[in-house]
Tab-separated table of C-alpha atoms in Angstrom:
chain	number	residue	atom	x	y	z
A	1	UNK	CA	-75.042	69.229	152.421
A	2	UNK	CA	-72.796	70.055	149.536
A	3	UNK	CA	-71.905	73.608	149.065
A	4	UNK	CA	-72.561	75.470	145.878
A	5	UNK	CA	-68.983	76.313	145.008
A	6	UNK	CA	-67.976	72.683	145.094
A	7	UNK	CA	-70.694	71.808	142.603
A	8	UNK	CA	-69.640	74.557	140.280
A	9	UNK	CA	-66.096	73.431	140.446
A	10	UNK	CA	-67.022	69.852	139.627
A	11	UNK	CA	-69.154	70.925	136.691
A	12	UNK	CA	-66.427	73.061	135.310
A	13	UNK	CA	-63.947	70.230	135.610
A	14	UNK	CA	-66.294	67.819	133.787
A	15	UNK	CA	-66.939	70.380	131.029
A	16	UNK	CA	-63.273	70.936	130.624
A	17	UNK	CA	-62.615	67.212	130.284
A	18	UNK	CA	-65.401	66.857	127.739
A	19	UNK	CA	-64.053	69.742	125.728
A	20	UNK	CA	-60.603	68.259	125.733
A	21	UNK	CA	-61.945	64.881	124.584
A	22	UNK	CA	-64.025	66.497	121.869
A	23	UNK	CA	-61.062	68.502	120.595
A	24	UNK	CA	-58.914	65.453	120.535
A	25	UNK	CA	-61.576	63.630	118.488
A	26	UNK	CA	-61.809	66.520	116.086
A	27	UNK	CA	-58.072	66.603	115.593
A	28	UNK	CA	-58.044	62.867	114.997
A	29	UNK	CA	-60.801	63.054	112.420
A	30	UNK	CA	-59.065	65.860	110.600
A	31	UNK	CA	-55.880	63.813	110.420
A	32	UNK	CA	-57.792	60.820	109.119
A	33	UNK	CA	-59.445	62.924	106.471
A	34	UNK	CA	-56.112	64.288	105.423
A	35	UNK	CA	-54.700	60.787	105.122
A	36	UNK	CA	-57.692	59.650	103.147
A	37	UNK	CA	-57.352	62.596	100.799
A	38	UNK	CA	-53.723	61.704	100.255
A	39	UNK	CA	-54.566	58.057	99.585
A	40	UNK	CA	-57.334	59.037	97.196
A	41	UNK	CA	-54.974	61.326	95.358
A	42	UNK	CA	-52.375	58.586	95.150
A	43	UNK	CA	-54.941	56.089	93.899
A	44	UNK	CA	-56.157	58.558	91.350
A	45	UNK	CA	-52.598	59.093	90.166
A	46	UNK	CA	-52.022	55.383	89.906
A	47	UNK	CA	-55.291	54.914	88.090
A	48	UNK	CA	-54.390	57.634	85.669
A	49	UNK	CA	-51.027	55.919	85.068
A	50	UNK	CA	-52.683	52.558	84.507
A	51	UNK	CA	-55.159	54.091	82.120
A	52	UNK	CA	-52.380	55.805	80.227
A	53	UNK	CA	-50.336	52.584	80.093
A	54	UNK	CA	-53.379	50.581	78.984
A	55	UNK	CA	-54.165	53.108	76.295
A	56	UNK	CA	-50.563	52.990	75.123
A	57	UNK	CA	-50.616	49.182	75.108
A	58	UNK	CA	-53.825	49.069	73.130
A	59	UNK	CA	-52.381	51.542	70.683
A	60	UNK	CA	-49.231	49.399	70.456
A	61	UNK	CA	-51.366	46.309	69.874
A	62	UNK	CA	-53.393	47.949	67.136
A	63	UNK	CA	-50.573	49.814	65.475
A	64	UNK	CA	-47.659	47.407	65.776
A	65	UNK	CA	-48.487	43.903	66.895
A	66	UNK	CA	-51.585	43.123	64.812
A	67	UNK	CA	-50.086	44.386	61.493
A	68	UNK	CA	-46.888	42.469	62.240
A	69	UNK	CA	-48.929	39.346	62.960
A	70	UNK	CA	-50.759	39.778	59.640
A	71	UNK	CA	-47.465	40.158	57.772
A	72	UNK	CA	-46.067	37.159	59.614
A	73	UNK	CA	-48.764	34.995	58.058
A	74	UNK	CA	-47.376	35.829	54.606
A	75	UNK	CA	-43.702	36.274	55.469
A	76	UNK	CA	-42.731	34.023	58.393
A	77	UNK	CA	-39.462	35.856	58.859
A	78	UNK	CA	-41.273	39.016	60.031
A	79	UNK	CA	-41.022	39.232	63.835
A	80	UNK	CA	-44.094	40.046	65.899
A	81	UNK	CA	-43.203	42.488	68.752
A	82	UNK	CA	-44.192	41.762	72.341
A	83	UNK	CA	-46.131	43.967	74.786
A	84	UNK	CA	-45.059	47.593	74.913
A	85	UNK	CA	-45.308	47.855	78.730
A	86	UNK	CA	-43.197	45.379	80.681
A	87	UNK	CA	-45.603	45.414	83.675
A	88	UNK	CA	-48.264	43.721	81.537
A	89	UNK	CA	-46.151	40.622	80.802
A	90	UNK	CA	-47.755	37.711	82.616
A	91	UNK	CA	-50.460	39.881	84.128
A	92	UNK	CA	-54.153	39.183	83.541
A	93	UNK	CA	-54.306	42.239	81.335
A	94	UNK	CA	-51.332	41.020	79.303
A	95	UNK	CA	-52.857	37.542	78.960
A	96	UNK	CA	-56.095	39.114	77.780
A	97	UNK	CA	-54.253	41.127	75.159
A	98	UNK	CA	-52.406	37.999	73.938
A	99	UNK	CA	-55.701	36.173	73.557
A	100	UNK	CA	-56.964	39.075	71.491
A	101	UNK	CA	-53.898	38.814	69.237
A	102	UNK	CA	-54.358	35.038	68.850
A	103	UNK	CA	-57.996	35.472	67.923
A	104	UNK	CA	-57.047	38.052	65.289
A	105	UNK	CA	-54.456	35.665	63.839
A	106	UNK	CA	-56.927	32.815	63.625
A	107	UNK	CA	-59.542	34.946	61.965
A	108	UNK	CA	-57.041	36.357	59.491
A	109	UNK	CA	-55.869	32.876	58.586
A	110	UNK	CA	-59.404	31.628	58.100
A	111	UNK	CA	-60.426	34.573	55.955
A	112	UNK	CA	-57.214	34.403	53.942
A	113	UNK	CA	-57.724	30.711	53.265
A	114	UNK	CA	-61.330	31.285	52.259
A	115	UNK	CA	-60.459	34.127	49.899
A	116	UNK	CA	-57.566	32.152	48.395
A	117	UNK	CA	-59.773	29.100	47.888
A	118	UNK	CA	-62.281	31.246	46.018
A	119	UNK	CA	-59.492	32.686	43.871
A	120	UNK	CA	-58.161	29.183	43.144
A	121	UNK	CA	-61.607	27.965	42.174
A	122	UNK	CA	-62.011	30.850	39.747
A	123	UNK	CA	-58.565	30.294	38.244
A	124	UNK	CA	-59.171	26.559	38.042
A	125	UNK	CA	-62.287	27.099	35.955
A	126	UNK	CA	-60.544	29.638	33.733
A	127	UNK	CA	-57.523	27.403	33.119
A	128	UNK	CA	-59.811	24.492	32.273
A	129	UNK	CA	-61.395	26.527	29.498
A	130	UNK	CA	-57.999	27.757	28.315
A	131	UNK	CA	-56.626	24.217	28.228
A	132	UNK	CA	-59.572	22.990	26.176
A	133	UNK	CA	-59.095	25.825	23.678
A	134	UNK	CA	-55.350	25.159	23.435
A	135	UNK	CA	-55.951	21.443	22.867
A	136	UNK	CA	-58.338	22.278	20.030
A	137	UNK	CA	-55.754	24.623	18.545
A	138	UNK	CA	-53.129	21.889	18.842
A	139	UNK	CA	-55.328	19.414	16.952
A	140	UNK	CA	-55.975	21.992	14.225
A	141	UNK	CA	-52.252	22.716	13.807
A	142	UNK	CA	-51.388	19.036	13.566
A	143	UNK	CA	-54.090	18.416	10.984
A	144	UNK	CA	-52.627	21.274	8.931
A	145	UNK	CA	-49.158	19.750	9.275
A	146	UNK	CA	-50.446	16.497	7.826
A	147	UNK	CA	-52.393	18.201	5.047
A	148	UNK	CA	-49.736	20.475	3.535
A	149	UNK	CA	-46.256	19.519	2.321
A	150	UNK	CA	-44.791	22.980	1.731
A	151	UNK	CA	-41.520	23.176	3.754
A	152	UNK	CA	-41.896	26.842	4.711
A	153	UNK	CA	-45.498	26.367	5.767
A	154	UNK	CA	-44.571	23.231	7.690
A	155	UNK	CA	-41.825	25.110	9.541
A	156	UNK	CA	-44.267	27.881	10.428
A	157	UNK	CA	-46.807	25.339	11.661
A	158	UNK	CA	-44.165	23.598	13.773
A	159	UNK	CA	-43.204	26.941	15.334
A	160	UNK	CA	-46.832	27.730	16.123
A	161	UNK	CA	-47.306	24.259	17.565
A	162	UNK	CA	-44.323	24.733	19.854
A	163	UNK	CA	-45.581	28.122	21.036
A	164	UNK	CA	-48.985	26.585	21.677
A	165	UNK	CA	-47.303	23.801	23.662
A	166	UNK	CA	-45.598	26.365	25.892
A	167	UNK	CA	-48.888	28.167	26.538
A	168	UNK	CA	-50.521	24.837	27.294
A	169	UNK	CA	-47.782	24.036	29.810
A	170	UNK	CA	-48.344	27.346	31.606
A	171	UNK	CA	-52.074	26.768	31.799
A	172	UNK	CA	-51.509	23.222	33.012
A	173	UNK	CA	-49.116	24.345	35.756
A	174	UNK	CA	-51.562	27.011	36.934
A	175	UNK	CA	-54.347	24.425	37.053
A	176	UNK	CA	-52.178	22.015	39.053
A	177	UNK	CA	-51.302	24.741	41.565
A	178	UNK	CA	-55.008	25.462	41.992
A	179	UNK	CA	-55.708	21.813	42.788
A	180	UNK	CA	-56.844	20.535	39.394
A	181	UNK	CA	-55.910	17.202	37.833
A	182	UNK	CA	-52.915	17.036	35.525
A	183	UNK	CA	-55.247	16.910	32.549
A	184	UNK	CA	-53.778	13.973	30.623
A	185	UNK	CA	-53.945	10.197	31.074
A	186	UNK	CA	-51.249	8.254	29.242
A	187	UNK	CA	-50.224	4.645	28.840
A	188	UNK	CA	-47.013	3.224	30.223
A	189	UNK	CA	-44.074	4.987	28.596
A	190	UNK	CA	-40.308	4.886	28.699
A	191	UNK	CA	-38.838	7.144	31.368
A	192	UNK	CA	-36.522	8.732	28.826
A	193	UNK	CA	-39.571	9.598	26.676
A	194	UNK	CA	-41.211	11.354	29.624
A	195	UNK	CA	-38.028	13.371	30.214
A	196	UNK	CA	-37.609	14.373	26.574
A	197	UNK	CA	-41.327	15.151	26.401
A	198	UNK	CA	-40.931	17.608	29.262
A	199	UNK	CA	-37.843	19.061	27.567
A	200	UNK	CA	-39.743	19.617	24.312
A	201	UNK	CA	-42.240	21.912	26.082
A	202	UNK	CA	-39.597	24.574	26.776
A	203	UNK	CA	-38.344	27.469	24.695
A	204	UNK	CA	-34.653	26.695	25.268
A	205	UNK	CA	-34.876	22.952	24.675
A	206	UNK	CA	-31.829	23.066	22.390
A	207	UNK	CA	-29.643	23.965	25.413
A	208	UNK	CA	-30.568	20.773	27.274
A	209	UNK	CA	-28.316	17.701	27.095
A	210	UNK	CA	-29.868	14.443	28.265
A	211	UNK	CA	-27.636	11.486	29.211
A	212	UNK	CA	-29.484	8.209	29.560
A	213	UNK	CA	-27.781	5.757	31.933
A	214	UNK	CA	-30.862	3.610	32.512
A	215	UNK	CA	-31.354	0.030	31.489
A	216	UNK	CA	-33.177	-0.371	28.215
A	217	UNK	CA	-36.902	-0.696	28.794
A	218	UNK	CA	-37.103	1.282	32.067
A	219	UNK	CA	-40.587	2.792	32.017
A	220	UNK	CA	-43.160	4.571	34.173
A	221	UNK	CA	-46.589	3.363	35.180
A	222	UNK	CA	-49.415	5.108	33.391
A	223	UNK	CA	-50.522	7.487	36.171
A	224	UNK	CA	-46.945	8.722	36.782
A	225	UNK	CA	-45.991	9.636	33.194
A	226	UNK	CA	-47.556	13.094	33.001
A	227	UNK	CA	-46.570	14.190	36.559
A	228	UNK	CA	-42.938	13.247	35.885
A	229	UNK	CA	-43.012	15.147	32.588
A	230	UNK	CA	-44.422	18.253	34.319
A	231	UNK	CA	-41.867	18.115	37.149
A	232	UNK	CA	-38.941	17.641	34.753
A	233	UNK	CA	-40.197	20.505	32.586
A	234	UNK	CA	-40.402	22.846	35.583
A	235	UNK	CA	-36.974	21.879	36.933
A	236	UNK	CA	-35.336	22.294	33.526
A	237	UNK	CA	-37.191	25.577	32.933
A	238	UNK	CA	-35.934	26.906	36.263
A	239	UNK	CA	-32.392	25.884	35.289
A	240	UNK	CA	-32.698	27.553	31.871
A	241	UNK	CA	-34.070	30.789	33.299
A	242	UNK	CA	-31.356	31.165	35.937
A	243	UNK	CA	-28.337	30.343	33.767
A	244	UNK	CA	-26.585	32.168	30.959
A	245	UNK	CA	-28.032	31.650	27.450
A	246	UNK	CA	-24.717	30.316	26.131
A	247	UNK	CA	-24.509	27.510	28.726
A	248	UNK	CA	-26.039	24.065	28.780
A	249	UNK	CA	-28.307	22.304	31.236
A	250	UNK	CA	-27.252	18.707	31.876
A	251	UNK	CA	-29.870	16.072	32.665
A	252	UNK	CA	-28.784	12.607	33.822
A	253	UNK	CA	-31.023	9.545	34.144
A	254	UNK	CA	-29.646	6.942	36.532
A	255	UNK	CA	-30.727	3.928	38.541
A	256	UNK	CA	-30.629	4.056	42.343
A	257	UNK	CA	-31.254	1.449	44.998
A	258	UNK	CA	-34.993	2.020	45.328
A	259	UNK	CA	-35.889	3.328	41.885
A	260	UNK	CA	-34.510	5.889	39.455
A	261	UNK	CA	-33.292	9.494	39.613
A	262	UNK	CA	-33.462	12.412	37.179
A	263	UNK	CA	-30.708	14.927	37.989
A	264	UNK	CA	-30.772	18.462	36.542
A	265	UNK	CA	-27.570	20.555	36.784
A	266	UNK	CA	-27.173	24.145	35.653
A	267	UNK	CA	-24.303	26.615	35.731
A	268	UNK	CA	-26.249	29.644	36.946
A	269	UNK	CA	-25.827	31.872	39.987
A	270	UNK	CA	-27.289	29.410	42.460
A	271	UNK	CA	-29.470	30.248	45.477
A	272	UNK	CA	-28.870	31.647	48.913
A	273	UNK	CA	-29.545	29.565	51.995
A	274	UNK	CA	-32.874	31.290	52.611
A	275	UNK	CA	-33.922	30.656	49.025
A	276	UNK	CA	-32.891	27.018	49.339
A	277	UNK	CA	-34.943	26.628	52.499
A	278	UNK	CA	-37.985	28.241	50.904
A	279	UNK	CA	-37.626	26.139	47.750
A	280	UNK	CA	-37.232	22.987	49.850
A	281	UNK	CA	-40.475	23.722	51.692
A	282	UNK	CA	-42.288	24.417	48.433
A	283	UNK	CA	-41.208	21.259	46.591
A	284	UNK	CA	-41.874	19.102	49.658
A	285	UNK	CA	-45.563	19.988	49.503
A	286	UNK	CA	-45.984	19.790	53.274
A	287	UNK	CA	-47.420	23.314	53.704
A	288	UNK	CA	-50.687	24.477	52.134
A	289	UNK	CA	-50.191	26.499	48.974
A	290	UNK	CA	-51.805	29.933	48.736
A	291	UNK	CA	-51.696	32.170	45.698
A	292	UNK	CA	-50.703	35.135	47.840
A	293	UNK	CA	-47.524	33.285	48.827
A	294	UNK	CA	-46.300	32.992	45.251
A	295	UNK	CA	-45.343	36.619	44.706
A	296	UNK	CA	-46.290	39.149	42.071
A	297	UNK	CA	-46.136	37.904	39.364
A	298	UNK	CA	-46.710	34.480	40.887
A	299	UNK	CA	-43.963	31.882	40.557
A	300	UNK	CA	-45.821	28.615	40.244
A	301	UNK	CA	-43.070	26.153	39.284
A	302	UNK	CA	-42.047	24.927	42.735
A	303	UNK	CA	-45.657	25.127	43.947
A	304	UNK	CA	-46.798	22.794	41.145
A	305	UNK	CA	-43.923	20.430	41.936
A	306	UNK	CA	-45.004	20.377	45.590
A	307	UNK	CA	-48.569	19.499	44.625
A	308	UNK	CA	-47.439	16.651	42.385
A	309	UNK	CA	-44.855	15.216	44.776
A	310	UNK	CA	-47.416	15.013	47.570
A	311	UNK	CA	-50.112	13.599	45.300
A	312	UNK	CA	-48.067	10.984	43.409
A	313	UNK	CA	-45.504	9.969	46.060
A	314	UNK	CA	-42.497	11.516	44.335
A	315	UNK	CA	-39.501	13.276	45.889
A	316	UNK	CA	-37.594	16.376	44.766
A	317	UNK	CA	-34.476	17.832	46.395
A	318	UNK	CA	-32.959	21.223	45.541
A	319	UNK	CA	-30.655	21.662	48.528
A	320	UNK	CA	-27.403	20.622	46.820
A	321	UNK	CA	-25.191	22.904	44.724
A	322	UNK	CA	-24.333	21.846	41.207
A	323	UNK	CA	-20.741	20.963	40.288
A	324	UNK	CA	-21.142	23.486	37.479
A	325	UNK	CA	-21.723	26.310	39.986
A	326	UNK	CA	-25.505	26.510	39.891
A	327	UNK	CA	-28.225	24.400	41.464
A	328	UNK	CA	-28.651	20.630	41.369
A	329	UNK	CA	-32.247	19.407	41.383
A	330	UNK	CA	-32.878	15.687	41.891
A	331	UNK	CA	-36.177	13.966	41.136
A	332	UNK	CA	-36.389	10.529	42.752
A	333	UNK	CA	-38.915	8.014	41.449
A	334	UNK	CA	-39.576	5.046	43.705
A	335	UNK	CA	-39.632	1.533	42.322
A	336	UNK	CA	-43.409	1.120	42.716
A	337	UNK	CA	-43.841	3.835	40.062
A	338	UNK	CA	-41.513	2.085	37.605
A	339	UNK	CA	-42.307	-0.688	35.158
A	340	UNK	CA	-40.634	-2.333	32.201
A	341	UNK	CA	-41.415	-2.254	28.478
A	342	UNK	CA	-39.850	-4.566	25.928
A	343	UNK	CA	-37.582	-2.219	23.930
A	344	UNK	CA	-37.799	-4.499	20.903
A	345	UNK	CA	-41.571	-4.399	20.643
A	346	UNK	CA	-41.988	-0.801	21.844
A	347	UNK	CA	-38.730	1.097	21.424
A	348	UNK	CA	-38.348	4.663	22.709
A	349	UNK	CA	-38.896	7.639	20.453
A	350	UNK	CA	-36.463	8.060	17.593
A	351	UNK	CA	-35.130	11.334	19.008
A	352	UNK	CA	-34.667	10.027	22.556
A	353	UNK	CA	-31.063	9.498	23.708
A	354	UNK	CA	-30.042	5.866	23.741
A	355	UNK	CA	-28.901	4.160	26.899
A	356	UNK	CA	-25.196	4.114	27.628
A	357	UNK	CA	-25.513	0.661	29.198
A	358	UNK	CA	-24.590	-2.275	27.033
A	359	UNK	CA	-27.229	-4.862	26.317
A	360	UNK	CA	-26.609	-8.279	27.939
A	361	UNK	CA	-24.860	-10.825	25.716
A	362	UNK	CA	-27.200	-13.469	24.223
A	363	UNK	CA	-26.998	-16.884	25.898
A	364	UNK	CA	-27.622	-20.376	24.582
A	365	UNK	CA	-31.054	-20.464	26.153
A	366	UNK	CA	-32.222	-17.554	24.074
A	367	UNK	CA	-35.464	-18.287	22.262
A	368	UNK	CA	-35.165	-18.782	18.488
A	369	UNK	CA	-35.980	-15.942	16.178
A	370	UNK	CA	-39.523	-15.777	14.772
A	371	UNK	CA	-40.265	-17.466	11.511
A	372	UNK	CA	-40.715	-14.151	9.702
A	373	UNK	CA	-37.747	-12.338	11.210
A	374	UNK	CA	-35.039	-10.939	9.004
A	375	UNK	CA	-32.301	-13.398	8.141
A	376	UNK	CA	-34.285	-16.597	8.846
A	377	UNK	CA	-35.224	-17.502	5.254
A	378	UNK	CA	-31.636	-18.079	3.958
A	379	UNK	CA	-30.951	-20.389	6.914
A	380	UNK	CA	-34.120	-22.359	6.184
A	381	UNK	CA	-33.215	-22.764	2.498
A	382	UNK	CA	-29.738	-23.990	3.427
A	383	UNK	CA	-31.226	-26.543	5.785
A	384	UNK	CA	-33.597	-27.858	3.128
A	385	UNK	CA	-30.756	-28.185	0.575
A	386	UNK	CA	-28.640	-30.103	3.058
A	387	UNK	CA	-31.532	-32.483	3.790
A	388	UNK	CA	-32.092	-33.084	0.066
A	389	UNK	CA	-28.403	-33.913	-0.409
A	390	UNK	CA	-28.445	-36.417	2.447
A	391	UNK	CA	-31.604	-38.039	1.036
A	392	UNK	CA	-30.063	-38.436	-2.426
A	393	UNK	CA	-26.953	-40.042	-0.997
A	394	UNK	CA	-29.033	-42.528	1.036
A	395	UNK	CA	-31.013	-43.563	-2.071
A	396	UNK	CA	-27.836	-44.230	-4.036
A	397	UNK	CA	-26.376	-46.424	-1.286
A	398	UNK	CA	-29.591	-48.412	-1.010
A	399	UNK	CA	-29.783	-49.030	-4.783
A	400	UNK	CA	-26.137	-50.119	-4.836
A	401	UNK	CA	-26.765	-52.648	-2.090
A	402	UNK	CA	-29.802	-54.153	-3.902
A	403	UNK	CA	-27.917	-54.358	-7.200
A	404	UNK	CA	-30.442	-52.285	-9.010
A	405	UNK	CA	-28.883	-50.282	-11.813
A	406	UNK	CA	-29.687	-46.671	-12.093
A	407	UNK	CA	-29.503	-46.933	-15.893
A	408	UNK	CA	-30.785	-49.844	-18.080
A	409	UNK	CA	-27.935	-52.187	-19.163
A	410	UNK	CA	-25.884	-51.595	-16.096
A	411	UNK	CA	-24.267	-54.895	-14.918
A	412	UNK	CA	-25.465	-56.428	-11.703
A	413	UNK	CA	-23.356	-56.590	-8.618
A	414	UNK	CA	-20.867	-59.583	-8.735
A	415	UNK	CA	-20.851	-62.145	-5.930
A	416	UNK	CA	-17.864	-63.434	-3.985
A	417	UNK	CA	-16.769	-65.865	-6.832
A	418	UNK	CA	-16.708	-63.221	-9.481
A	419	UNK	CA	-19.926	-64.385	-11.183
A	420	UNK	CA	-22.801	-62.041	-11.531
A	421	UNK	CA	-25.438	-62.483	-8.868
A	422	UNK	CA	-29.039	-61.846	-9.729
A	423	UNK	CA	-31.597	-61.021	-7.252
A	424	UNK	CA	-35.310	-61.311	-7.400
A	425	UNK	CA	-36.848	-58.086	-8.446
A	426	UNK	CA	-39.579	-56.742	-6.255
A	427	UNK	CA	-41.849	-53.851	-6.573
A	428	UNK	CA	-39.981	-50.709	-5.797
A	429	UNK	CA	-41.023	-49.312	-2.517
A	430	UNK	CA	-40.894	-45.702	-1.719
A	431	UNK	CA	-37.936	-45.012	0.542
A	432	UNK	CA	-40.056	-43.382	3.136
A	433	UNK	CA	-37.659	-44.212	5.918
A	434	UNK	CA	-34.629	-42.687	4.219
A	435	UNK	CA	-36.330	-39.599	2.840
A	436	UNK	CA	-36.594	-36.983	5.482
A	437	UNK	CA	-39.988	-35.413	5.713
A	438	UNK	CA	-40.006	-31.679	5.403
A	439	UNK	CA	-40.340	-29.906	8.708
A	440	UNK	CA	-43.763	-28.645	9.601
A	441	UNK	CA	-44.266	-25.008	8.877
A	442	UNK	CA	-43.384	-22.745	11.731
A	443	UNK	CA	-46.360	-21.333	13.539
A	444	UNK	CA	-47.339	-17.918	12.425
A	445	UNK	CA	-46.421	-15.507	15.148
A	446	UNK	CA	-48.379	-12.354	15.542
A	447	UNK	CA	-46.136	-9.499	14.611
A	448	UNK	CA	-46.686	-6.293	16.584
A	449	UNK	CA	-47.904	-3.323	14.682
A	450	UNK	CA	-45.026	-1.171	13.537
A	451	UNK	CA	-44.869	2.211	15.240
A	452	UNK	CA	-44.076	5.443	13.343
A	453	UNK	CA	-40.677	5.637	15.047
A	454	UNK	CA	-39.794	2.136	13.796
A	455	UNK	CA	-40.895	3.015	10.279
A	456	UNK	CA	-38.820	6.186	10.360
A	457	UNK	CA	-35.772	4.292	11.646
A	458	UNK	CA	-36.158	1.610	8.937
A	459	UNK	CA	-36.548	4.246	6.227
A	460	UNK	CA	-33.482	6.100	7.481
A	461	UNK	CA	-31.450	2.871	7.493
A	462	UNK	CA	-32.623	2.085	3.948
A	463	UNK	CA	-31.677	5.534	2.700
A	464	UNK	CA	-28.259	5.449	4.339
A	465	UNK	CA	-27.567	1.956	2.957
A	466	UNK	CA	-28.666	2.996	-0.534
A	467	UNK	CA	-26.470	6.083	-0.435
A	468	UNK	CA	-23.480	4.015	0.719
A	469	UNK	CA	-24.021	1.456	-2.053
A	470	UNK	CA	-24.295	4.169	-4.659
A	471	UNK	CA	-21.125	5.802	-3.422
A	472	UNK	CA	-19.330	2.453	-3.600
A	473	UNK	CA	-20.634	1.865	-7.143
A	474	UNK	CA	-19.424	5.302	-8.194
A	475	UNK	CA	-15.967	4.552	-6.803
A	476	UNK	CA	-15.900	1.180	-8.605
A	477	UNK	CA	-16.973	2.760	-11.892
A	478	UNK	CA	-14.243	5.370	-11.597
A	479	UNK	CA	-11.613	2.690	-10.960
A	480	UNK	CA	-12.752	0.649	-13.995
A	481	UNK	CA	-12.562	3.745	-16.216
A	482	UNK	CA	-9.022	4.442	-15.101
A	483	UNK	CA	-7.957	0.837	-15.830
A	484	UNK	CA	-9.407	0.827	-19.383
A	485	UNK	CA	-6.807	0.366	-22.086
A	486	UNK	CA	-8.591	2.496	-24.659
A	487	UNK	CA	-10.300	5.579	-23.312
A	488	UNK	CA	-13.881	6.113	-24.375
A	489	UNK	CA	-14.652	2.402	-25.009
A	490	UNK	CA	-17.186	2.043	-22.255
A	491	UNK	CA	-20.172	-0.137	-22.951
A	492	UNK	CA	-23.650	1.250	-23.117
A	493	UNK	CA	-24.660	-0.697	-20.027
A	494	UNK	CA	-21.826	0.823	-18.008
A	495	UNK	CA	-22.640	4.298	-19.237
A	496	UNK	CA	-26.307	3.948	-18.407
A	497	UNK	CA	-25.579	2.545	-14.961
A	498	UNK	CA	-23.082	5.292	-14.146
A	499	UNK	CA	-25.436	8.030	-15.259
A	500	UNK	CA	-28.316	6.567	-13.262
A	501	UNK	CA	-26.328	6.142	-10.126
A	502	UNK	CA	-24.762	9.559	-10.447
A	503	UNK	CA	-28.155	11.183	-10.930
A	504	UNK	CA	-29.596	9.369	-7.961
A	505	UNK	CA	-26.620	10.292	-5.833
A	506	UNK	CA	-27.089	13.943	-6.615
C-alpha cells in the first residue's frame, strides 16, 4: 500500500510541471502576439506609404502627364513626363497608369478630329458662298470695264477687280484647306500662263520677275492648271511677305529630266531648321491637316499646298536656302501632267515672258505655208508671170518653125536653096501642149479663230510700224526742204503731206 505522503508529493510534482508548461505557453503566446503587432504595424506603415505614393502618382498623372499629352498632340516638341514614383515603372500599377494615359490620348485625338472636321465643314460651306459672291462681283466689274471708256473709271475698276481677285484667292485657299475642290476647271494652258496667272493674284506682283527657260508650247493638262496656279501664288506670296519691299522675287521656269520645275527665290531672312522641318511636313501633305495646327491667325498657305500636292501628284521642296539669302521653293511637275500646245495657233498671253530658248531652225521638210498666209500672194503672182513668159516664148518658136508670119505680108521661111518655101496651111490648133495650165487653186485651209492676244499683238505691230514710217517720212521731208534751192517753194502736195503726217505723229 502506498503511503499518503508519497501521493501528495507526486501530485505536487505533477502540478508543478503543469504550471511550468502553462507558463511557458503563455510566454510564447505573448511573444507571438507582440511579433504580430509589430508586423501589423509595419504592414500598416507600408500600406500608408503605398497609398501616399499612389495618391501622389495619380496627382502627377492628372496634373502633369495628361495636360502634357494633350499639348503634345498640338505641339509634338512638348515632352510628356514619365511616372513620378520610380517604383511604379514596370509594375502592374505603372502599366495600368500608362494604359490610362494612352486611352486619354486616343480619346483626345478622336474628339479633336471630330471637332475639327465639324469646323472644316462649316468653313467649307461659308467659303463656298463667299466664292460665289466674289465671282458674281468679278463678272459685274468686268462688264463695267467693257461698258465704260473713261480712263479714270477704268483704272478704278481695274483696282477693284484686283482687290476682288485677292479676296477670291484667300477664300479659295481656305476652301482647299478644308477639303473642298479648287473651284475652277480650265482647258490646257501654257505653263508660263499658269505662273503669271498666279502672280497676278498677289498685291506685290510688280516685285516678281519671271524668267521663262521652257521650250515654246510647254503646257499643263487641264486638271493641273488651277492647282499649279494656286501653289505658285502661295509660294510667291510667302516670298513677298518675308522679304524687304524694295527687293525682288525671282521665278525661274526650267525643264528637268522628268518634267518641269518652277523655282521661287527670295532675299528675305530665311527659316530656322525647325521651321524648315515643319514647312517640309506641311507641304508634303503626309500628315492630316487640322485647323488648330495652323496657329492664330491661321497660316493656310503651306497647308493648302500640302492638300494640292497630295491630291494632284505634285512635289514641293522648301528645304534649300536661296542664293539671295532667303528661301528657295521648288515646285516639280512630273511629265504626265505636262502637254504641248502649238504656240503658233495658241500663243501664250501677250504679257507672259517669252522663252529664252531659240526656236529650231526650219528644215527642207517643213510644210509649205498656207495659201492665205502673209507673203504668199506675191510669190504666186511671180510664178504666174514667169509661166506666161515661158508660154509666149514657146508660141513664137513654134510659129517660126511652121513659117507662119505673125503679121500679114511677112515673107515665108526660105529653104536650103534660098528660094521661098511654102507650106500647106492648116487650121490653127490651140497650143494646148505648150501652154501651161494654171495650177489648181490651193485648198482652203481652215484658219483658227484669232485670239484677243493675237489681235492686240497685231494692232501693236501695226501702230509701231505706222509710227516708224511717219517718223521716216518726216525726216525725208526735212531733208528735201534743206536741199531746196529757193526757200518757200514747196508744192501744195508736199505741204499737205507734211502737215498730215506731222499731225498724225503728234
